[in-house]
Amino acid sequence: MKRRILVVDDTPLNREHLRAILQQDDLMVDVAEDGRSALERLRSQHHQLLITDLCMPDMSGLELLAVVRSERLPCGVIVLTAYGDTQIALDAMKAGADDFVTKPYEPDRLRFLVARILERRRLIDELEDLRLQMREGYSFHNMVSKSPKMRRVFDLIEQVGPLGSTVLIHGETGTGKELVAQALHAASRRRGAFIALNCAALNANLLESELFGHEKGAFSDAYQRKKGRFELADGGTLFLDEIGDLPAAMQTKLLRVLQSGQFERVGGTETIKVDVRIIGASHRRLEDEVRTGRFRSDLFYRLNVLQIDLPPLRERREDIPLLAMHFLDRLRTKSSPPVTEIHPEAMQALMNHTWPGNVRELENAITAAVALADGSVIQAESLPLTIVPRPERRPGNAHLIDIDRPLPNVTEELIGLVERD
């Protein structure tokens, strides 16, 4: 689609001269003879760029610029100023103009400037479209997607959430398994808490105490009674991440709770009964773990009442721009100045990356890029080296020395280099 520019000048010859220059670049060029007619056009039709003379009767270019910015009309602005009016041009920049051109102007410089600002406006328009998409249906319980695969996951969450059944979530590391578990809990009728535990993060003894709690004096550091995750999740949901890493003894204890809803704290004799929905997750296929004997088949069948498979990010690349902008919007207020945009080259680099760490890796990449950004735009060089590798560089006057030789030879070469330099 052709980009549209509005030229405002009270001199007909100047208007037509500008139109002829800009039409060389296949642009649609409208003209207006004064500020008021220009405003009518801008309000009725979207223009990517406004080029306005500063000195005009009735409404000056500065007054026109002030109205454009106060009404948040979405266009870039270039002001034309007479030679020597540098202060007026600077005032226009402070008022929100993107740039200025001094008359008489070089046509090639003007075309270059117009192309640069139009590219910036294209990027801004794309980012606004992405934000609009996130607001209009691509956001679901803190998850952002327009991928058909993820939309099916969202449909499953809405269907399965209210049932209260045990759910098993499968997905690679970083695909958002805990977010899905939280969405299932939010969609349920349960009023208790959502409690999460990573089963791979603790050894067997600590894991038992974390899950079931312990009595005072149960072990050397048990100075007081402690409730476990099952008790904390009573009436709610317990999310067991990396459940495939549970030791065999813990698998047996978990199976009992799933069957009866009962357990005892470590070091205790009182049987405690709870009403907890279990959601398990693993980056490995538990069916394979059952076949190899590392996971109990009866526990697997208890857990696998309903299964949700999360696609890796490389299989839903259409979500990368949406997710990148989602993370950037969350971080924009935490940087100074605020980082609000992603340069097209940087976005292309994000699209080209394979994302072995999935959504979590993308979030970390955007976080790092915001910290390293020089200005309000994330450039490609601000992205991590794993996404945009940089060639090794050494100073132009650097010399490579082969040090795998006798020391006198190396010393002699170094002395020679110093004398030459």
CSV table of C-alpha atoms in Angstrom, one decimal:
chain,number,residue,atom,x,y,z
A,1,MET,CA,0.0,0.0,0.0
A,2,LYS,CA,1.3,3.4,-1.0
A,3,ARG,CA,2.3,5.8,1.8
A,4,ARG,CA,0.5,9.1,1.9
A,5,ILE,CA,2.1,12.5,2.5
A,6,LEU,CA,0.5,15.9,3.1
A,7,VAL,CA,2.4,19.0,1.9
A,8,VAL,CA,1.3,22.4,3.4
A,9,ASP,CA,2.6,25.6,1.9
A,10,ASP,CA,0.8,28.9,1.0
A,11,THR,CA,2.8,29.2,-2.2
A,12,PRO,CA,1.4,27.1,-5.1
A,13,LEU,CA,4.8,26.8,-6.9
A,14,ASN,CA,6.4,25.4,-3.7
A,15,ARG,CA,3.6,22.9,-3.2
A,16,GLU,CA,3.9,21.6,-6.8
A,17,HIS,CA,7.7,21.5,-6.6
A,18,LEU,CA,7.6,19.4,-3.5
A,19,ARG,CA,4.9,17.1,-5.0
A,20,ALA,CA,7.1,16.5,-8.0
A,21,ILE,CA,10.1,15.6,-5.9
A,22,LEU,CA,8.2,13.2,-3.6
A,23,GLN,CA,6.3,11.4,-6.4
A,24,GLN,CA,9.6,10.2,-7.7
A,25,ASP,CA,9.6,7.7,-4.8
A,26,ASP,CA,6.1,6.3,-5.6
A,27,LEU,CA,4.4,8.2,-2.8
A,28,MET,CA,0.9,9.6,-2.7
A,29,VAL,CA,1.2,13.3,-2.2
A,30,ASP,CA,-1.7,15.5,-1.1
A,31,VAL,CA,-1.4,19.3,-0.8
A,32,ALA,CA,-3.0,22.0,1.3
A,33,GLU,CA,-2.7,25.8,1.1
A,34,ASP,CA,-2.9,26.6,4.8
A,35,GLY,CA,-2.9,25.1,8.2
A,36,ARG,CA,-6.7,24.8,8.7
A,37,SER,CA,-7.3,22.9,5.5
A,38,ALA,CA,-4.4,20.7,6.4
A,39,LEU,CA,-6.0,19.9,9.7
A,40,GLU,CA,-9.3,18.9,8.0
A,41,ARG,CA,-7.4,16.5,5.7
A,42,LEU,CA,-5.4,15.0,8.6
A,43,ARG,CA,-8.5,14.4,10.7
A,44,SER,CA,-10.4,12.8,7.8
A,45,GLN,CA,-7.7,10.6,6.3
A,46,HIS,CA,-4.6,8.9,7.6
A,47,HIS,CA,-1.3,10.4,6.4
A,48,GLN,CA,2.1,8.9,7.4
A,49,LEU,CA,3.9,12.2,7.1
A,50,LEU,CA,3.2,16.0,7.2
A,51,ILE,CA,5.6,18.4,5.5
A,52,THR,CA,4.7,22.0,6.5
A,53,ASP,CA,6.1,25.5,5.9
A,54,LEU,CA,6.5,27.4,9.1
A,55,CYS,CA,5.6,30.9,7.9
A,56,MET,CA,2.0,30.9,6.7
A,57,PRO,CA,-0.9,33.3,7.2
A,58,ASP,CA,-3.8,32.6,9.6
A,59,MET,CA,-2.2,29.5,11.1
A,60,SER,CA,1.6,29.1,11.3
A,61,GLY,CA,3.4,25.8,10.9
A,62,LEU,CA,4.2,25.9,14.6
A,63,GLU,CA,0.5,26.3,15.5
A,64,LEU,CA,-0.4,23.5,13.1
A,65,LEU,CA,2.3,21.3,14.7
A,66,ALA,CA,0.9,22.0,18.2
A,67,VAL,CA,-2.6,20.9,17.2
A,68,VAL,CA,-1.4,17.8,15.5
A,69,ARG,CA,0.5,16.7,18.6
A,70,SER,CA,-2.2,17.7,21.0
A,71,GLU,CA,-4.8,15.7,19.1
A,72,ARG,CA,-2.3,12.8,18.8
A,73,LEU,CA,-2.8,12.6,15.0
A,74,PRO,CA,-0.6,9.7,14.0
A,75,CYS,CA,1.9,11.2,11.5
A,76,GLY,CA,5.5,12.3,11.3
A,77,VAL,CA,6.2,15.9,10.8
A,78,ILE,CA,9.0,17.7,8.8
A,79,VAL,CA,9.0,21.5,9.0
A,80,LEU,CA,10.4,23.8,6.2
A,81,THR,CA,12.3,26.9,7.4
A,82,ALA,CA,14.0,29.7,5.7
A,83,TYR,CA,17.8,29.9,5.8
A,84,GLY,CA,18.9,31.5,9.1
A,85,ASP,CA,15.8,30.6,11.0
A,86,THR,CA,17.6,27.9,13.1
A,87,GLN,CA,16.0,28.9,16.4
A,88,ILE,CA,12.5,28.6,14.9
A,89,ALA,CA,13.5,25.1,13.6
A,90,LEU,CA,14.7,24.1,17.0
A,91,ASP,CA,11.5,25.3,18.6
A,92,ALA,CA,9.6,23.1,16.2
A,93,MET,CA,11.7,20.1,17.1
A,94,LYS,CA,11.0,20.8,20.8
A,95,ALA,CA,7.3,21.0,19.9
A,96,GLY,CA,7.3,17.5,18.4
A,97,ALA,CA,8.6,17.8,14.8
A,98,ASP,CA,10.6,14.8,13.6
A,99,ASP,CA,13.1,17.0,11.7
A,100,PHE,CA,13.5,20.2,9.7
A,101,VAL,CA,14.7,21.2,6.3
A,102,THR,CA,16.2,24.6,5.5
A,103,LYS,CA,15.2,26.3,2.3
A,104,PRO,CA,16.6,26.2,-0.4
A,105,TYR,CA,16.8,22.4,0.1
A,106,GLU,CA,18.6,19.7,-1.8
A,107,PRO,CA,15.9,17.4,-3.3
A,108,ASP,CA,18.0,14.2,-2.6
A,109,ARG,CA,18.5,15.2,1.1
A,110,LEU,CA,14.7,15.8,1.4
A,111,ARG,CA,13.9,12.4,-0.2
A,112,PHE,CA,16.4,10.7,2.2
A,113,LEU,CA,14.9,12.4,5.2
A,114,VAL,CA,11.3,11.5,4.1
A,115,ALA,CA,12.3,7.9,3.6
A,116,ARG,CA,13.9,7.7,7.0
A,117,ILE,CA,10.8,9.2,8.8
A,118,LEU,CA,8.4,7.1,6.8
A,119,GLU,CA,10.3,3.9,7.8
A,120,ARG,CA,10.1,5.0,11.4
A,121,ARG,CA,6.3,5.7,11.1
A,122,ARG,CA,5.9,2.2,9.5
A,123,LEU,CA,7.6,0.7,12.5
A,124,ILE,CA,5.4,2.7,14.9
A,125,ASP,CA,2.2,1.7,13.0
A,126,GLU,CA,3.2,-2.0,13.1
A,127,LEU,CA,3.9,-1.8,16.9
A,128,GLU,CA,0.5,-0.1,17.5
A,129,ASP,CA,-1.1,-2.9,15.4
A,130,LEU,CA,0.6,-5.5,17.6
A,131,ARG,CA,-0.6,-3.8,20.8
A,132,LEU,CA,-4.1,-3.6,19.4
A,133,GLN,CA,-4.0,-7.3,18.6
A,134,MET,CA,-3.0,-8.1,22.1
A,135,ARG,CA,-5.9,-6.0,23.5
A,136,GLU,CA,-8.4,-7.5,21.0
A,137,GLY,CA,-8.3,-11.2,21.7
A,138,TYR,CA,-4.7,-12.4,21.5
A,139,SER,CA,-4.2,-12.2,25.3
A,140,PHE,CA,-5.5,-15.0,27.4
A,141,HIS,CA,-4.7,-15.3,31.1
A,142,ASN,CA,-1.3,-13.5,30.7
A,143,MET,CA,-0.5,-15.6,27.6
A,144,VAL,CA,-0.2,-13.9,24.3
A,145,SER,CA,-0.7,-15.8,21.0
A,146,LYS,CA,-2.5,-15.8,17.6
A,147,SER,CA,-1.1,-19.2,16.7
A,148,PRO,CA,-3.7,-21.8,15.8
A,149,LYS,CA,-1.9,-24.3,18.0
A,150,MET,CA,-2.0,-22.1,21.0
A,151,ARG,CA,-5.6,-21.1,20.3
A,152,ARG,CA,-6.4,-24.8,20.6
A,153,VAL,CA,-4.6,-24.8,24.0
A,154,PHE,CA,-6.7,-21.8,25.1
A,155,ASP,CA,-9.9,-23.6,24.1
A,156,LEU,CA,-8.8,-26.7,26.1
A,157,ILE,CA,-8.2,-24.5,29.1
A,158,GLU,CA,-11.7,-23.1,28.9
A,159,GLN,CA,-13.2,-26.6,28.5
A,160,VAL,CA,-11.0,-28.4,31.1
A,161,GLY,CA,-10.6,-25.6,33.7
A,162,PRO,CA,-14.0,-25.9,35.3
A,163,LEU,CA,-14.0,-29.7,35.5
A,164,GLY,CA,-11.6,-30.1,38.4
A,165,SER,CA,-9.9,-33.1,36.8
A,166,THR,CA,-6.2,-33.9,37.2
A,167,VAL,CA,-4.3,-32.5,34.2
A,168,LEU,CA,-0.9,-33.3,32.8
A,169,ILE,CA,0.9,-30.6,30.8
A,170,HIS,CA,3.7,-31.5,28.4
A,171,GLY,CA,6.1,-29.0,26.9
A,172,GLU,CA,9.7,-28.1,26.4
A,173,THR,CA,11.5,-26.0,29.0
A,174,GLY,CA,10.3,-22.4,28.8
A,175,THR,CA,7.1,-23.0,26.9
A,176,GLY,CA,4.9,-21.6,29.7
A,177,LYS,CA,3.6,-24.7,31.5
A,178,GLU,CA,3.1,-22.8,34.8
A,179,LEU,CA,1.1,-20.1,33.1
A,180,VAL,CA,-1.2,-22.8,31.7
A,181,ALA,CA,-1.6,-24.3,35.1
A,182,GLN,CA,-2.4,-20.9,36.5
A,183,ALA,CA,-5.0,-20.4,33.8
A,184,LEU,CA,-6.6,-23.7,34.6
A,185,HIS,CA,-6.8,-22.7,38.2
A,186,ALA,CA,-8.3,-19.4,37.3
A,187,ALA,CA,-10.9,-21.1,35.1
A,188,SER,CA,-11.9,-23.5,37.9
A,189,ARG,CA,-14.5,-23.1,40.6
A,190,ARG,CA,-11.9,-23.5,43.3
A,191,ARG,CA,-11.4,-20.7,45.8
A,192,GLY,CA,-8.3,-22.0,47.4
A,193,ALA,CA,-4.7,-21.0,46.6
A,194,PHE,CA,-2.6,-21.9,43.6
A,195,ILE,CA,0.6,-23.4,45.0
A,196,ALA,CA,3.5,-24.4,42.8
A,197,LEU,CA,6.5,-26.7,43.4
A,198,ASN,CA,9.4,-27.6,41.1
A,199,CYS,CA,10.1,-31.3,41.9
A,200,ALA,CA,13.5,-31.2,40.2
A,201,ALA,CA,14.8,-28.5,42.5
A,202,LEU,CA,14.9,-30.5,45.7
A,203,ASN,CA,16.4,-33.7,47.0
A,204,ALA,CA,14.1,-36.5,48.2
A,205,ASN,CA,14.1,-35.5,51.9
A,206,LEU,CA,13.4,-31.9,51.3
A,207,LEU,CA,10.8,-32.7,48.7
A,208,GLU,CA,8.8,-34.9,51.2
A,209,SER,CA,8.9,-32.1,53.8
A,210,GLU,CA,7.9,-29.5,51.2
A,211,LEU,CA,5.0,-31.5,49.9
A,212,PHE,CA,3.6,-33.0,53.2
A,213,GLY,CA,5.0,-30.7,55.8
A,214,HIS,CA,6.7,-31.8,59.1
A,215,GLU,CA,6.1,-31.9,62.8
A,216,LYS,CA,8.4,-30.1,65.3
A,217,GLY,CA,11.4,-32.2,66.0
A,218,ALA,CA,10.9,-34.4,62.9
A,219,PHE,CA,14.6,-33.8,62.0
A,220,SER,CA,17.5,-31.6,63.2
A,221,ASP,CA,16.3,-28.3,61.7
A,222,ALA,CA,12.6,-28.8,62.4
A,223,TYR,CA,12.2,-26.3,65.1
A,224,GLN,CA,8.4,-25.9,64.6
A,225,ARG,CA,5.5,-27.5,62.8
A,226,LYS,CA,5.3,-26.6,59.1
A,227,LYS,CA,2.5,-27.0,56.7
A,228,GLY,CA,3.4,-28.6,53.4
A,229,ARG,CA,2.2,-27.6,49.9
A,230,PHE,CA,-0.7,-30.0,50.0
A,231,GLU,CA,-2.2,-28.3,53.1
A,232,LEU,CA,-1.5,-24.8,51.7
A,233,ALA,CA,-3.3,-25.8,48.5
A,234,ASP,CA,-6.4,-27.3,50.3
A,235,GLY,CA,-9.4,-26.2,48.3
A,236,GLY,CA,-7.2,-25.0,45.5
A,237,THR,CA,-4.6,-26.3,43.0
A,238,LEU,CA,-1.2,-27.8,43.5
A,239,PHE,CA,1.1,-27.5,40.4
A,240,LEU,CA,3.9,-30.0,40.4
A,241,ASP,CA,6.4,-28.9,37.8
A,242,GLU,CA,8.9,-31.5,36.4
A,243,ILE,CA,6.9,-34.2,38.1
A,244,GLY,CA,8.8,-36.8,36.1
A,245,ASP,CA,11.8,-36.2,38.3
A,246,LEU,CA,10.0,-37.5,41.5
A,247,PRO,CA,12.0,-40.2,43.2
A,248,ALA,CA,10.3,-43.6,43.3
A,249,ALA,CA,9.4,-43.3,47.0
A,250,MET,CA,7.7,-40.0,46.5
A,251,GLN,CA,5.8,-41.3,43.5
A,252,THR,CA,4.3,-43.9,45.9
A,253,LYS,CA,3.3,-41.3,48.4
A,254,LEU,CA,1.8,-39.0,45.8
A,255,LEU,CA,-0.2,-41.9,44.4
A,256,ARG,CA,-1.8,-42.4,47.8
A,257,VAL,CA,-2.8,-38.7,48.0
A,258,LEU,CA,-4.3,-38.9,44.6
A,259,GLN,CA,-6.3,-42.0,45.5
A,260,SER,CA,-7.5,-41.0,49.0
A,261,GLY,CA,-6.7,-37.3,49.5
A,262,GLN,CA,-4.9,-38.3,52.7
A,263,PHE,CA,-1.3,-38.1,54.1
A,264,GLU,CA,0.8,-37.6,57.2
A,265,ARG,CA,3.3,-34.9,57.9
A,266,VAL,CA,6.9,-36.0,58.2
A,267,GLY,CA,7.5,-37.2,61.8
A,268,GLY,CA,3.7,-37.1,62.5
A,269,THR,CA,1.0,-39.7,63.0
A,270,GLU,CA,-2.1,-37.6,62.4
A,271,THR,CA,-3.8,-38.3,59.0
A,272,ILE,CA,-4.6,-35.1,57.2
A,273,LYS,CA,-7.3,-35.0,54.5
A,274,VAL,CA,-7.3,-32.4,51.8
A,275,ASP,CA,-9.2,-31.5,48.7
A,276,VAL,CA,-6.6,-30.5,46.1
A,277,ARG,CA,-6.6,-30.5,42.3
A,278,ILE,CA,-3.2,-31.8,41.0
A,279,ILE,CA,-1.7,-30.4,37.8
A,280,GLY,CA,1.5,-32.0,36.8
A,281,ALA,CA,4.0,-30.9,34.1
A,282,SER,CA,7.1,-32.3,32.5
A,283,HIS,CA,9.4,-31.5,29.6
A,284,ARG,CA,9.8,-35.3,29.0
A,285,ARG,CA,7.1,-37.6,27.8
A,286,LEU,CA,5.9,-39.6,30.9
A,287,GLU,CA,4.7,-42.4,28.6
A,288,ASP,CA,8.4,-43.0,27.7
A,289,GLU,CA,9.4,-42.8,31.4
A,290,VAL,CA,6.8,-45.4,32.2
A,291,ARG,CA,8.2,-47.7,29.5
A,292,THR,CA,11.7,-47.4,30.8
A,293,GLY,CA,10.5,-48.1,34.4
A,294,ARG,CA,11.5,-44.6,35.7
A,295,PHE,CA,7.9,-43.6,36.4
A,296,ARG,CA,5.0,-45.6,37.9
A,297,SER,CA,2.4,-46.6,35.4
A,298,ASP,CA,-0.5,-46.4,38.0
A,299,LEU,CA,0.6,-42.9,38.9
A,300,PHE,CA,0.8,-41.9,35.3
A,301,TYR,CA,-2.7,-43.0,34.6
A,302,ARG,CA,-4.0,-41.1,37.7
A,303,LEU,CA,-2.3,-38.0,36.4
A,304,ASN,CA,-3.1,-38.3,32.7
A,305,VAL,CA,-6.8,-37.8,33.0
A,306,LEU,CA,-6.5,-34.8,30.6
A,307,GLN,CA,-3.3,-33.9,28.8
A,308,ILE,CA,-2.3,-30.5,27.3
A,309,ASP,CA,0.6,-30.3,24.8
A,310,LEU,CA,2.4,-27.0,24.5
A,311,PRO,CA,4.1,-26.2,21.2
A,312,PRO,CA,7.7,-24.9,21.2
A,313,LEU,CA,8.2,-21.3,20.1
A,314,ARG,CA,9.8,-22.4,16.8
A,315,GLU,CA,6.5,-24.0,15.8
A,316,ARG,CA,4.6,-20.8,16.3
A,317,ARG,CA,6.8,-18.1,14.9
A,318,GLU,CA,3.9,-15.8,14.2
A,319,ASP,CA,3.8,-15.2,17.9
A,320,ILE,CA,7.3,-13.9,18.2
A,321,PRO,CA,6.5,-10.2,17.4
A,322,LEU,CA,3.4,-10.3,19.6
A,323,LEU,CA,5.4,-11.8,22.5
A,324,ALA,CA,8.3,-9.5,22.0
A,325,MET,CA,6.0,-6.4,22.2
A,326,HIS,CA,4.2,-7.9,25.2
A,327,PHE,CA,7.4,-8.2,27.1
A,328,LEU,CA,8.6,-4.8,25.9
A,329,ASP,CA,5.4,-3.2,27.1
A,330,ARG,CA,5.8,-4.7,30.5
A,331,LEU,CA,9.4,-3.3,30.8
A,332,ARG,CA,8.9,0.1,29.1
A,333,THR,CA,8.4,2.0,32.4
A,334,LYS,CA,11.4,0.4,34.0
A,335,SER,CA,14.0,2.0,31.7
A,336,SER,CA,15.0,5.6,31.4
A,337,PRO,CA,14.4,6.8,28.8
A,338,PRO,CA,11.6,4.3,28.1
A,339,VAL,CA,12.4,1.8,25.4
A,340,THR,CA,9.2,1.6,23.3
A,341,GLU,CA,10.2,0.1,19.9
A,342,ILE,CA,12.0,-2.7,18.3
A,343,HIS,CA,14.0,-1.9,15.1
A,344,PRO,CA,13.0,-4.1,12.1
A,345,GLU,CA,16.4,-5.6,11.8
A,346,ALA,CA,16.2,-6.6,15.5
A,347,MET,CA,12.7,-8.1,15.0
A,348,GLN,CA,14.0,-10.0,12.0
A,349,ALA,CA,16.8,-11.4,14.1
A,350,LEU,CA,14.2,-12.5,16.7
A,351,MET,CA,12.2,-14.2,13.9
A,352,ASN,CA,15.3,-16.0,12.6
A,353,HIS,CA,16.4,-17.5,15.9
A,354,THR,CA,15.5,-21.1,16.8
A,355,TRP,CA,14.6,-20.4,20.4
A,356,PRO,CA,15.8,-23.6,22.2
A,357,GLY,CA,14.7,-21.9,25.5
A,358,ASN,CA,11.3,-21.0,24.0
A,359,VAL,CA,9.2,-18.1,25.5
A,360,ARG,CA,11.4,-17.8,28.6
A,361,GLU,CA,14.5,-17.2,26.4
A,362,LEU,CA,12.6,-14.6,24.4
A,363,GLU,CA,11.6,-12.8,27.6
A,364,ASN,CA,15.1,-12.8,28.9
A,365,ALA,CA,16.4,-11.6,25.5
A,366,ILE,CA,14.0,-8.6,25.5
A,367,THR,CA,14.9,-7.8,29.2
A,368,ALA,CA,18.6,-7.8,28.3
A,369,ALA,CA,18.1,-5.7,25.2
A,370,VAL,CA,16.1,-3.1,27.1
A,371,ALA,CA,19.0,-2.8,29.6
A,372,LEU,CA,21.5,-2.4,26.8
A,373,ALA,CA,19.4,-0.2,24.5
A,374,ASP,CA,20.9,3.2,23.6
A,375,GLY,CA,17.7,5.3,23.3
A,376,SER,CA,14.1,4.3,22.8
A,377,VAL,CA,14.6,1.6,20.1
A,378,ILE,CA,16.0,-1.9,20.6
A,379,GLN,CA,18.7,-2.3,17.8
A,380,ALA,CA,20.0,-5.6,16.6
A,381,GLU,CA,23.3,-5.1,18.4
A,382,SER,CA,21.5,-4.8,21.7
A,383,LEU,CA,20.3,-8.4,21.5
A,384,PRO,CA,22.2,-11.3,23.1
A,385,LEU,CA,25.1,-12.9,21.2
A,386,THR,CA,23.2,-16.1,20.9
A,387,ILE,CA,20.7,-14.3,18.7
A,388,VAL,CA,22.9,-11.8,16.8
A,389,PRO,CA,26.5,-13.1,16.8
A,390,ARG,CA,29.1,-10.4,16.4
A,391,PRO,CA,32.4,-11.0,14.6
A,392,GLU,CA,35.5,-11.0,16.7
A,393,ARG,CA,37.4,-7.7,16.4
A,394,ARG,CA,40.8,-6.6,17.4
A,395,PRO,CA,42.5,-3.2,17.0
A,396,GLY,CA,43.9,-2.4,13.6
A,397,ASN,CA,47.4,-2.2,15.0
A,398,ALA,CA,47.2,-5.5,16.9
A,399,HIS,CA,49.7,-8.2,16.1
A,400,LEU,CA,49.3,-12.0,16.4
A,401,ILE,CA,52.2,-13.6,18.1
A,402,ASP,CA,52.8,-17.4,18.0
A,403,ILE,CA,53.7,-18.1,21.6
A,404,ASP,CA,54.2,-21.8,21.0
A,405,ARG,CA,58.0,-21.2,20.5
A,406,PRO,CA,61.1,-20.8,22.6
A,407,LEU,CA,60.9,-17.7,24.9
A,408,PRO,CA,64.0,-16.0,23.3
A,409,ASN,CA,62.3,-16.1,19.9
A,410,VAL,CA,59.1,-14.7,21.2
A,411,THR,CA,60.9,-11.9,23.1
A,412,GLU,CA,62.9,-11.0,20.0
A,413,GLU,CA,59.8,-10.6,17.9
A,414,LEU,CA,58.1,-8.5,20.5
A,415,ILE,CA,61.1,-6.2,20.7
A,416,GLY,CA,61.0,-5.8,17.0
A,417,LEU,CA,57.3,-4.9,16.9
A,418,VAL,CA,57.8,-2.3,19.7
A,419,GLU,CA,60.6,-0.7,17.8
A,420,ARG,CA,58.6,-0.5,14.6
A,421,ASP,CA,55.5,0.9,16.3
